[in-house]
Amino acid sequence: MKRRMAALLLCLLLVFACTGCGGFDAGSYVKAVMDNFYLDESAAYTEIVDTTAQQAHEVYMNGLTIEAQIFYTYMSFDAEDVDEQTAQRVVDLYSRAYKHAKYDVGQAQKGKDGYTVAVRVYPIDLFDQAMDELNAYVSGFHEALANGDYTGKSEEEISAEYQNQVLSIVEAHVDTIGYRDPVELTVQLKKDANGAWGMGDEAFQSIDEQIIGY
């Protein structure tokens, strides 16, 4: 499943470019980016990237918003039917899940084309835990629809009930999050046209695709 719409991802990654970096530490940079994006811990990120804590938090919140859109697609939510309260529940769900993000960032290796950094990611198993319950509920929901059990209810009411039940199932597993087997990745960093070090969209996406197992 394609987890990032390319244009939105690029907008986020433009913030990641490391400007004015003397004595650039590629490993520290990668960890700072991940800590900010998943844990909302911005101290190292703001120092390395030379940005403000508010701007760093906006990067974090933008990531949650995009992840919420992925959830809508994954769970067959019609985004137009998602009200403000439900949208906030989804963002809060991912904020809680991201706090469990687990990864190790190794030492950087300098090469002729830039740096490579080894990253080990332990994918969060939130949806693995919830899958049996989700499948049972969705199957029953569609059966109820076919049987006319929702006759008399509006499409908005039916969507709201479906969204609430799906979210409740997933939310119930956040506090028992575990991990899939670790995934080994190699992330490449290069200079951009302005001479600033940073991760490209493909490098970041390779990490992001593994943080939460779908």
Coordinates of C-alpha atoms in Angstrom, one line a residue:
M1 CA 0.0 0.0 0.0
K2 CA 1.4 3.4 -1.0
R3 CA 1.6 5.2 2.3
R4 CA 2.4 8.7 1.3
M5 CA 1.0 10.9 -1.4
A6 CA 4.2 12.1 -3.1
A7 CA 3.3 15.8 -3.1
L8 CA 2.5 16.0 0.6
L9 CA 5.5 13.9 1.5
L10 CA 7.8 16.3 -0.5
C11 CA 6.3 19.3 1.4
L12 CA 7.2 17.6 4.7
L13 CA 10.7 16.6 3.6
L14 CA 11.6 20.1 2.5
V15 CA 11.7 21.0 6.2
F16 CA 14.2 18.2 6.8
A17 CA 17.0 19.7 4.7
C18 CA 20.0 20.4 7.0
T19 CA 21.1 24.0 6.4
G20 CA 24.3 25.6 7.6
C21 CA 25.7 22.3 9.1
G22 CA 29.3 22.4 10.0
G23 CA 30.8 19.1 11.0
F24 CA 27.6 17.4 9.8
D25 CA 26.8 14.2 11.8
A26 CA 24.6 12.1 9.5
G27 CA 23.6 9.5 12.1
S28 CA 22.5 12.2 14.6
Y29 CA 20.6 14.0 11.8
V30 CA 18.6 10.9 10.9
K31 CA 17.8 10.2 14.5
A32 CA 16.8 13.8 15.1
V33 CA 14.4 13.7 12.2
M34 CA 12.8 10.4 13.4
D35 CA 12.6 11.6 17.0
N36 CA 10.8 14.8 15.9
F37 CA 8.5 13.1 13.4
Y38 CA 7.4 10.2 15.5
L39 CA 8.0 11.2 19.1
D40 CA 7.5 15.0 18.9
E41 CA 10.9 15.4 20.5
S42 CA 12.5 18.3 18.8
A43 CA 15.5 19.5 20.8
A44 CA 18.1 17.8 18.6
Y45 CA 16.1 18.5 15.5
T46 CA 15.9 22.2 16.0
E47 CA 19.6 22.5 16.6
I48 CA 20.7 20.4 13.6
V49 CA 18.1 21.8 11.2
D50 CA 18.3 25.3 12.6
T51 CA 14.5 25.7 13.0
T52 CA 12.2 26.6 15.8
A53 CA 10.4 24.3 18.2
Q54 CA 7.0 25.5 16.8
Q55 CA 8.1 24.7 13.2
A56 CA 9.3 21.3 14.3
H57 CA 6.0 20.6 16.0
E58 CA 4.2 21.6 12.9
V59 CA 6.2 18.9 11.0
Y60 CA 5.1 16.4 13.6
M61 CA 1.4 17.5 13.3
N62 CA 1.5 17.4 9.6
G63 CA 2.8 13.8 9.7
L64 CA -0.2 12.9 12.0
T65 CA -2.6 14.5 9.6
I66 CA -1.2 12.6 6.6
E67 CA -1.2 9.3 8.6
A68 CA -4.9 10.0 9.4
Q69 CA -5.6 10.2 5.7
I70 CA -3.9 6.8 5.3
F71 CA -6.1 5.4 8.0
Y72 CA -9.2 6.6 6.2
T73 CA -8.2 4.8 3.1
Y74 CA -7.1 1.7 5.0
M75 CA -10.4 1.5 6.9
S76 CA -12.6 2.6 4.0
F77 CA -13.6 5.8 5.6
D78 CA -15.1 8.4 3.3
A79 CA -13.1 11.5 4.2
E80 CA -16.1 13.7 3.4
D81 CA -18.1 11.9 6.0
V82 CA -15.5 12.2 8.8
D83 CA -16.6 14.9 11.3
E84 CA -14.2 17.0 13.3
Q85 CA -14.5 14.9 16.5
T86 CA -13.7 11.7 14.6
A87 CA -10.8 13.3 12.7
Q88 CA -9.3 14.4 16.0
R89 CA -9.7 10.8 17.4
V90 CA -7.7 9.5 14.5
V91 CA -5.0 12.0 15.0
D92 CA -4.9 11.3 18.7
L93 CA -4.8 7.5 17.9
Y94 CA -1.6 8.0 15.9
S95 CA -0.1 10.4 18.3
R96 CA -0.4 7.7 21.0
A97 CA 0.8 5.0 18.6
Y98 CA 3.8 7.0 17.5
K99 CA 4.9 7.3 21.2
H100 CA 5.7 3.5 20.9
A101 CA 7.9 4.0 17.8
K102 CA 11.0 1.9 18.2
Y103 CA 14.2 2.2 16.1
D104 CA 18.0 2.1 16.3
V105 CA 20.1 4.4 14.3
G106 CA 23.7 3.3 13.6
Q107 CA 26.9 5.1 12.7
A108 CA 27.1 6.9 9.4
Q109 CA 29.4 5.8 6.6
K110 CA 30.9 8.4 4.4
G111 CA 31.1 7.6 0.7
K112 CA 31.9 9.5 -2.5
D113 CA 28.2 10.3 -3.1
G114 CA 27.3 11.2 0.5
Y115 CA 26.5 9.3 3.7
T116 CA 24.7 6.0 4.4
V117 CA 23.1 5.3 7.7
A118 CA 21.9 1.9 9.0
V119 CA 18.5 2.1 10.6
R120 CA 16.8 -0.8 12.3
V121 CA 13.0 -0.3 12.7
Y122 CA 10.7 -2.4 14.8
P123 CA 7.3 -2.1 13.1
I124 CA 4.4 -1.4 15.5
D125 CA 1.9 -4.3 15.5
L126 CA -1.2 -2.3 16.4
F127 CA -3.2 -3.4 13.3
D128 CA -2.0 -7.0 13.6
Q129 CA -3.5 -7.1 17.1
A130 CA -6.8 -5.5 16.0
M131 CA -7.2 -7.4 12.7
D132 CA -9.3 -10.3 13.8
E133 CA -11.8 -8.0 15.6
L134 CA -11.8 -5.6 12.6
N135 CA -12.5 -8.3 10.1
A136 CA -15.3 -9.7 12.3
Y137 CA -16.9 -6.3 12.7
V138 CA -16.6 -5.3 9.1
S139 CA -18.1 -8.6 8.0
G140 CA -21.0 -8.3 10.4
F141 CA -21.5 -4.7 9.3
H142 CA -21.8 -5.6 5.6
E143 CA -24.1 -8.5 6.5
A144 CA -26.3 -6.1 8.5
L145 CA -26.4 -3.7 5.6
A146 CA -27.4 -6.5 3.2
N147 CA -30.2 -7.6 5.6
G148 CA -31.6 -4.1 5.8
D149 CA -30.8 -3.7 9.5
Y150 CA -29.9 -0.1 8.9
T151 CA -33.2 0.8 7.2
G152 CA -34.4 4.2 8.4
K153 CA -30.9 5.5 9.2
S154 CA -29.2 8.1 7.1
E155 CA -25.9 7.5 5.3
E156 CA -24.3 9.9 7.7
E157 CA -25.6 8.0 10.7
I158 CA -24.4 4.7 9.3
S159 CA -21.0 6.1 8.4
A160 CA -20.7 7.6 11.9
E161 CA -21.5 4.3 13.6
Y162 CA -19.0 2.4 11.4
Q163 CA -16.3 4.9 12.0
N164 CA -16.9 4.9 15.8
Q165 CA -16.8 1.1 16.0
V166 CA -13.7 0.7 13.9
L167 CA -11.9 3.4 15.9
S168 CA -12.9 1.9 19.2
I169 CA -11.5 -1.5 18.2
V170 CA -8.1 0.0 17.2
E171 CA -7.9 2.4 20.1
A172 CA -8.4 -0.6 22.5
H173 CA -5.0 -2.0 21.4
V174 CA -2.8 1.1 21.7
D175 CA -1.8 0.4 25.2
T176 CA -0.7 -3.2 24.4
I177 CA 1.3 -2.4 21.3
G178 CA 4.1 -4.8 20.5
Y179 CA 6.4 -5.1 17.5
R180 CA 7.0 -7.2 14.4
D181 CA 10.4 -8.6 13.7
P182 CA 12.9 -5.7 13.1
V183 CA 13.6 -4.5 9.6
E184 CA 17.1 -3.4 8.5
L185 CA 17.3 -0.4 6.3
T186 CA 20.1 1.7 4.8
V187 CA 19.3 5.4 4.4
Q188 CA 21.3 7.6 2.0
L189 CA 21.9 11.3 2.6
K190 CA 23.1 13.7 -0.1
K191 CA 23.6 17.4 -0.6
D192 CA 21.0 19.3 -2.4
A193 CA 21.6 22.1 -5.0
N194 CA 22.2 24.5 -2.1
G195 CA 24.8 22.3 -0.5
A196 CA 22.6 21.3 2.4
W197 CA 22.6 17.7 3.6
G198 CA 19.3 15.9 3.9
M199 CA 17.2 12.8 3.2
G200 CA 15.3 12.5 0.0
D201 CA 11.6 11.5 -0.2
E202 CA 12.5 7.8 -1.0
A203 CA 14.9 7.6 1.9
F204 CA 12.4 8.9 4.4
Q205 CA 9.5 6.8 2.9
S206 CA 11.6 3.6 3.3
I207 CA 11.6 4.3 7.0
D208 CA 8.1 5.6 7.3
E209 CA 6.6 2.5 5.6
Q210 CA 8.0 0.3 8.4
I211 CA 7.1 2.3 11.5
I212 CA 3.5 1.0 11.7
G213 CA 2.7 -2.4 10.2
Y214 CA -0.3 -2.4 8.0

